[in-house]
PDB file of C-alpha atoms in Angstrom:
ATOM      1  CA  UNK A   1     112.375  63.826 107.415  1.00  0.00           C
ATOM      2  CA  UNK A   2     111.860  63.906 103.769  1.00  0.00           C
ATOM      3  CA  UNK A   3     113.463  67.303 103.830  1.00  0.00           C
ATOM      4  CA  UNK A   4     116.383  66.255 105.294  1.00  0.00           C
ATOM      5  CA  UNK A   5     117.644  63.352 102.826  1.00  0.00           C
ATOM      6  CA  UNK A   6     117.271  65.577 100.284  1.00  0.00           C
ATOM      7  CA  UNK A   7     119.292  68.552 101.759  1.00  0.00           C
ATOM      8  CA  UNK A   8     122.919  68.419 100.370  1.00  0.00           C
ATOM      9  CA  UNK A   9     125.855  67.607 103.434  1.00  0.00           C
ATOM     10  CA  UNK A  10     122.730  66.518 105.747  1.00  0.00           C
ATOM     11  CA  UNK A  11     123.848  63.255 107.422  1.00  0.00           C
ATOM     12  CA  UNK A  12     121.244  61.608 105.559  1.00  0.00           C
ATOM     13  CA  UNK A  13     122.264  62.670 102.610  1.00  0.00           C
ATOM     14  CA  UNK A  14     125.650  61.452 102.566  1.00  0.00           C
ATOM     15  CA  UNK A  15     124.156  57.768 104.243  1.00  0.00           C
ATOM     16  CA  UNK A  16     121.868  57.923 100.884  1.00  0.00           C
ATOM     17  CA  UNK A  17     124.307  58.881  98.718  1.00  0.00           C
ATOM     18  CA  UNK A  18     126.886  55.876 100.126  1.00  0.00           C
ATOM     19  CA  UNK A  19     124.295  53.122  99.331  1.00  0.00           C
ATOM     20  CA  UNK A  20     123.564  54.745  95.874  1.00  0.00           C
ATOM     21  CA  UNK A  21     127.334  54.842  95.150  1.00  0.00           C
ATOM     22  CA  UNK A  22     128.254  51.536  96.867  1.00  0.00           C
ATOM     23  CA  UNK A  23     129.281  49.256  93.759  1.00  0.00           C
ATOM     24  CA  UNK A  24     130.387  52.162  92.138  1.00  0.00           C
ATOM     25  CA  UNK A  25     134.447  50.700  90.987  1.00  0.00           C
ATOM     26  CA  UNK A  26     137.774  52.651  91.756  1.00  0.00           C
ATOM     27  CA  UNK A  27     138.662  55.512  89.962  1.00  0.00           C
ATOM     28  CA  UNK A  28     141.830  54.641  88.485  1.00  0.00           C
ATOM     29  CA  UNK A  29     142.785  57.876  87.006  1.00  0.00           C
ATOM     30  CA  UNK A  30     142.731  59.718  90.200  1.00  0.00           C
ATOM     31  CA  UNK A  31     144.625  58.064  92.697  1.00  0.00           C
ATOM     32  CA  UNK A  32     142.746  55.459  93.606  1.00  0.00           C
ATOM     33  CA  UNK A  33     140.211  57.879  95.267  1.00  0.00           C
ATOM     34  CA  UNK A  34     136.753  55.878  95.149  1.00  0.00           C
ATOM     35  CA  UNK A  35     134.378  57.744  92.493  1.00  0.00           C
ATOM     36  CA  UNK A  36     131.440  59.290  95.018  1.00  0.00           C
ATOM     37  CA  UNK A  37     132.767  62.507  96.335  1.00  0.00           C
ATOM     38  CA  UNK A  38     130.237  62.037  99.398  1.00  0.00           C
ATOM     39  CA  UNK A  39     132.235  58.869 100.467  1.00  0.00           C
ATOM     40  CA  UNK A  40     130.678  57.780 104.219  1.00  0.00           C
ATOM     41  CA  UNK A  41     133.441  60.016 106.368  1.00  0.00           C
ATOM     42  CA  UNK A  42     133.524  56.523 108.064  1.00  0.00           C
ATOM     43  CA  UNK A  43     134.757  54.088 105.575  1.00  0.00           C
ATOM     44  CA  UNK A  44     137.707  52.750 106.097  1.00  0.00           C
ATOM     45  CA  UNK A  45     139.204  53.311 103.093  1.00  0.00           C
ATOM     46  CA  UNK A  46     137.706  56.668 102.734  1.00  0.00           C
ATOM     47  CA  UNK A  47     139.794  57.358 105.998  1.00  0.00           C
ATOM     48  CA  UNK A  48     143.192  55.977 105.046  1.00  0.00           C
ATOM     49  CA  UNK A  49     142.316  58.097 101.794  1.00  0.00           C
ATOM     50  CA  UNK A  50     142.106  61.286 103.562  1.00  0.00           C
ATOM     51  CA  UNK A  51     145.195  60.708 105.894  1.00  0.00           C
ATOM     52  CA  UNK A  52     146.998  59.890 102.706  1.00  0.00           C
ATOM     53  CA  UNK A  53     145.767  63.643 101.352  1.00  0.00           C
ATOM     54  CA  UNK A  54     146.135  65.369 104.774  1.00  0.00           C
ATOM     55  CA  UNK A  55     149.596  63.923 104.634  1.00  0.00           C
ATOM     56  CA  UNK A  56     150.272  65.523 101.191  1.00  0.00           C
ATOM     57  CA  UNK A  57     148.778  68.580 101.740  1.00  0.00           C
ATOM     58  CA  UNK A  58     146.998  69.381 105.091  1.00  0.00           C
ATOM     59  CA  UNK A  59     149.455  72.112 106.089  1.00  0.00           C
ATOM     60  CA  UNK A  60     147.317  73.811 103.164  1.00  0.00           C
ATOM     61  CA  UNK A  61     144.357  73.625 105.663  1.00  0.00           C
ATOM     62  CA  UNK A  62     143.273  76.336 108.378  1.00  0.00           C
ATOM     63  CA  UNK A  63     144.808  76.062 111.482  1.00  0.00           C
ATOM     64  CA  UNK A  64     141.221  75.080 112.659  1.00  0.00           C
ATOM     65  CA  UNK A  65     140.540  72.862 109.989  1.00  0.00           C
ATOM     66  CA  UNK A  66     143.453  71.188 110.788  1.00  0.00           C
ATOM     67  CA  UNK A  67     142.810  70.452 114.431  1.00  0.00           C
ATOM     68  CA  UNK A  68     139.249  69.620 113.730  1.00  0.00           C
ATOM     69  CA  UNK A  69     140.429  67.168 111.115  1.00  0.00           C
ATOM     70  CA  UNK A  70     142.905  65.443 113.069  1.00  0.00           C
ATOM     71  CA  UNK A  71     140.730  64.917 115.856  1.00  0.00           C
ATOM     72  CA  UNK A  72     138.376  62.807 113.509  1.00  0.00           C
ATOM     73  CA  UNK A  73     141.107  61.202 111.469  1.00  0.00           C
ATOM     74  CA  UNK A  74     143.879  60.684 113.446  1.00  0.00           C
ATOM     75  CA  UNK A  75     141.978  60.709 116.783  1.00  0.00           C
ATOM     76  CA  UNK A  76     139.021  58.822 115.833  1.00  0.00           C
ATOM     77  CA  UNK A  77     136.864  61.300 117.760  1.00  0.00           C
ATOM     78  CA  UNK A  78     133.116  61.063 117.282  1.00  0.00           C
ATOM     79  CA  UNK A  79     131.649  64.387 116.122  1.00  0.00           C
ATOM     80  CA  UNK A  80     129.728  65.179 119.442  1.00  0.00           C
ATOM     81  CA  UNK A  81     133.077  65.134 120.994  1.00  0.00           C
ATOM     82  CA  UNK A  82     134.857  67.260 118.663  1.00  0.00           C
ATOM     83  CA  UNK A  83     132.050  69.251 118.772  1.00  0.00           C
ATOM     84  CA  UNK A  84     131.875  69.733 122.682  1.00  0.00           C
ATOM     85  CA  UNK A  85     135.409  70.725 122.517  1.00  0.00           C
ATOM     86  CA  UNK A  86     135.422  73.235 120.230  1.00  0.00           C
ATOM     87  CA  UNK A  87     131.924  74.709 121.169  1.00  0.00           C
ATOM     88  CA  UNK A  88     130.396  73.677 118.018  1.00  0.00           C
ATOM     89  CA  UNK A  89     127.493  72.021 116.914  1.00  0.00           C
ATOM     90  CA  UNK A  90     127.718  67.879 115.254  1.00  0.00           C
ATOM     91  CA  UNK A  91     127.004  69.808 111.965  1.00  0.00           C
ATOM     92  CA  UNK A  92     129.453  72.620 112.063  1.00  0.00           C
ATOM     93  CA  UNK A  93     132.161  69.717 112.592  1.00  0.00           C
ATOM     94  CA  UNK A  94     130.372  67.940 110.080  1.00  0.00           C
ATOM     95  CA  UNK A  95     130.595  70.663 107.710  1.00  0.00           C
ATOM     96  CA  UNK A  96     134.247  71.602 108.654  1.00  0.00           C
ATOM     97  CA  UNK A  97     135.450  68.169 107.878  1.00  0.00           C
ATOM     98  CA  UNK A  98     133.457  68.042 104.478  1.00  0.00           C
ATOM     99  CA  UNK A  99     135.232  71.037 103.224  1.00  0.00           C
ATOM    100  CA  UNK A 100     138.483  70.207 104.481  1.00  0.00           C
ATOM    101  CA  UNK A 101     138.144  66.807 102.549  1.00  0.00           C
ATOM    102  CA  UNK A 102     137.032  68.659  99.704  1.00  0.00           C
ATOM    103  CA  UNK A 103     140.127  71.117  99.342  1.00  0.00           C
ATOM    104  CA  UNK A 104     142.271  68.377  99.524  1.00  0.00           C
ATOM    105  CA  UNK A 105     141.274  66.103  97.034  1.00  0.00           C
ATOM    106  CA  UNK A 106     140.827  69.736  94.975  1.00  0.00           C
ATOM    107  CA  UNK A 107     144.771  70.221  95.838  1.00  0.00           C
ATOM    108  CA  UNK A 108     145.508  66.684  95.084  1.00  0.00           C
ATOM    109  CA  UNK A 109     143.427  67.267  91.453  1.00  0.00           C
ATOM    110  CA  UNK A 110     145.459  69.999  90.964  1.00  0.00           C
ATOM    111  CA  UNK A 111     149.204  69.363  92.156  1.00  0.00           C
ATOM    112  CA  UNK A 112     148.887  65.431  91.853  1.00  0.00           C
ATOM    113  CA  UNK A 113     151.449  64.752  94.256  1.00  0.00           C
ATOM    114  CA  UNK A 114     149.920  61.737  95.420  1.00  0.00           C
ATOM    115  CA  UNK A 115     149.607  60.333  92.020  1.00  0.00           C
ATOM    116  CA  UNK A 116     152.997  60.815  91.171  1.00  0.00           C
ATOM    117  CA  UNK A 117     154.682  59.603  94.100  1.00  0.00           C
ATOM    118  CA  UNK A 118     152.613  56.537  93.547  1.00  0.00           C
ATOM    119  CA  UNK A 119     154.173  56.237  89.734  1.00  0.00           C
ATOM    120  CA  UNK A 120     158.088  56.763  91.040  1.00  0.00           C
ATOM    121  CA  UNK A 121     156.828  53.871  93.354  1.00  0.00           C
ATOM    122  CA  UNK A 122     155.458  51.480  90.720  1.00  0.00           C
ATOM    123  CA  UNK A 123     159.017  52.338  88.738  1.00  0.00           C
ATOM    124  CA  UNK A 124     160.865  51.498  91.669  1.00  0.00           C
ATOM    125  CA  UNK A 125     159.231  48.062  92.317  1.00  0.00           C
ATOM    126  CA  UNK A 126     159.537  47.110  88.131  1.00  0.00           C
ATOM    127  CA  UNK A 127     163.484  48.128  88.788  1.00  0.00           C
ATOM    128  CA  UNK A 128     163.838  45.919  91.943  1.00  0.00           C
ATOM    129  CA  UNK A 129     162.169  43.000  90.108  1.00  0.00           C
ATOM    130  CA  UNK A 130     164.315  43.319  87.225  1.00  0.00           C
ATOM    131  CA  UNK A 131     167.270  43.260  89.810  1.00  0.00           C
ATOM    132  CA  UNK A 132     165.646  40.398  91.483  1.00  0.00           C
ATOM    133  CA  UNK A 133     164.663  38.499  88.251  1.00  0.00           C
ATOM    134  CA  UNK A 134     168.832  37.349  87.849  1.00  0.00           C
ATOM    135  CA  UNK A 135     168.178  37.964  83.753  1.00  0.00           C
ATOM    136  CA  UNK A 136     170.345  41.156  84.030  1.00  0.00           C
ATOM    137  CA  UNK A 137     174.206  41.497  84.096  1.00  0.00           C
ATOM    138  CA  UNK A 138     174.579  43.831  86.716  1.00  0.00           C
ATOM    139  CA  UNK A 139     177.032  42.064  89.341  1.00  0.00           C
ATOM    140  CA  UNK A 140     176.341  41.957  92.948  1.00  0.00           C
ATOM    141  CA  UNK A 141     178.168  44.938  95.005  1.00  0.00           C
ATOM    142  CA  UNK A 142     176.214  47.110  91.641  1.00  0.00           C
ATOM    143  CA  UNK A 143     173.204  45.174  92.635  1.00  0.00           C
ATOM    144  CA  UNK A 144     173.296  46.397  96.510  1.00  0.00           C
ATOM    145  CA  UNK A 145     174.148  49.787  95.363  1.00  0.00           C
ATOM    146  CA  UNK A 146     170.825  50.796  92.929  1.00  0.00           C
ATOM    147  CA  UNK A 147     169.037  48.219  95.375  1.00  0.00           C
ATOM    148  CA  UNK A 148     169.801  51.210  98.459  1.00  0.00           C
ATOM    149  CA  UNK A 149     169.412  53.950  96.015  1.00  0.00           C
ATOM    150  CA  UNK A 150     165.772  52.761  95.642  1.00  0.00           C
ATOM    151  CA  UNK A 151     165.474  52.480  99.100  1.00  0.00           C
ATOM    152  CA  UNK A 152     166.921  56.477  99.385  1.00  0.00           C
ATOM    153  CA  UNK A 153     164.321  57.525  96.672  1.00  0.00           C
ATOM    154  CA  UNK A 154     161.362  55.712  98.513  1.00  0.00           C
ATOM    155  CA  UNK A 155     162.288  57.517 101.548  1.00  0.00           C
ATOM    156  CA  UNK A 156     162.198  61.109 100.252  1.00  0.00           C
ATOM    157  CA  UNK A 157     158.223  59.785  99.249  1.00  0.00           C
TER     158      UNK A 157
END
C-alpha cells in the first residue's frame, strides 16, 4: 500500500498530493490555473479549468485522447465506464487523461491564448465602465456603437 502512494500518477498519489497542495493560493501569472499540477481530476474547478483548455486547444489532442477526454469532462463518465468502452483498464484512462491535461496546460504555457483572451476581456469591461461611468463626452448613438463593438470583439473570444 505504501508502494502505491508513493508511485507517481497512482490514484493515491494524486489524493496525497491534493491534501498536501490544498491551501496552496491561485497562480495568478498563469491563468488562474491552481498551482499543484496533480490537481484532483475531480475538482470542480480543476474541471471547468480543463474544459476552458480543451476549448482552446483540444483539437491539438489525439483523436483518442480527445474522445477519452470528453467522455470524462464533458460526459462526466466515471473511469470504469470509459474504461469498459474503450477496452481499457481504470489506469490506462487514468493515464490518458493525465497526459492530455498535461499537453494542454503545456500548449496553454506556450501559446497563452487563454491568458490573453482573458486580458482583451478585462480591457473590454474597464472600456464599458468608463462608458457607463457618464464622466466621458462621448454622446449616446457613439455610446451604442463602441458599446456593440465590444460586444463583436467578445464574441470572436
Amino acid at each position: 500500500m505504501k508502494e502505491n502512494a508513493k508511485k507517481p500518477g497512482s490514484e493515491n498519489a494524486a489524493k496525497a498530493a491534493d491534501v498536501k497542495n490544498a491551501a496552496k493560493l491561485i497562480d495568478t501569472t498563469n491563468a488562474g490555473r491552481l498551482n499543484s499540477p496533480e490537481r484532483s481530476l475531480t475538482a470542480p474547478d480543476e474541471i471547468v479549468a480543463l474544459a476552458r483548455l480543451y476549448d482552446s486547444y483540444g483539437p491539438l489532442l489525439k483523436e483518442n485522447q480527445q474522445e477519452i477526454f470528453e467522455a470524462y469532462v464533458f460526459d462526466n463518465l466515471s473511469l470504469s465506464e470509459i474504461a469498459g468502452e474503450y477496452e481499457m483498464t481504470r489506469q490506462g484512462v487514468y493515464d490518458t487523461i493525465n497526459r492530455s491535461r498535461k499537453k494542454l496546460r503545456e500548449y496553454e504555457d506556450r501559446l497563452k491564448v487563454i491568458e490573453r483572451a482573458n486580458a482583451i476581456e478585462k480591457g473590454l469591461a474597464e472600456i464599458e465602465e468608463i462608458l457607463g461611468s457618464g464622466t466621458t463626452t462621448i454622446e449616446e448613438p457613439d455610446r451604442t456603437r463602441v458599446r456593440d463593438e465590444i460586444q463583436k470583439i467578445r464574441e470572436l473570444l
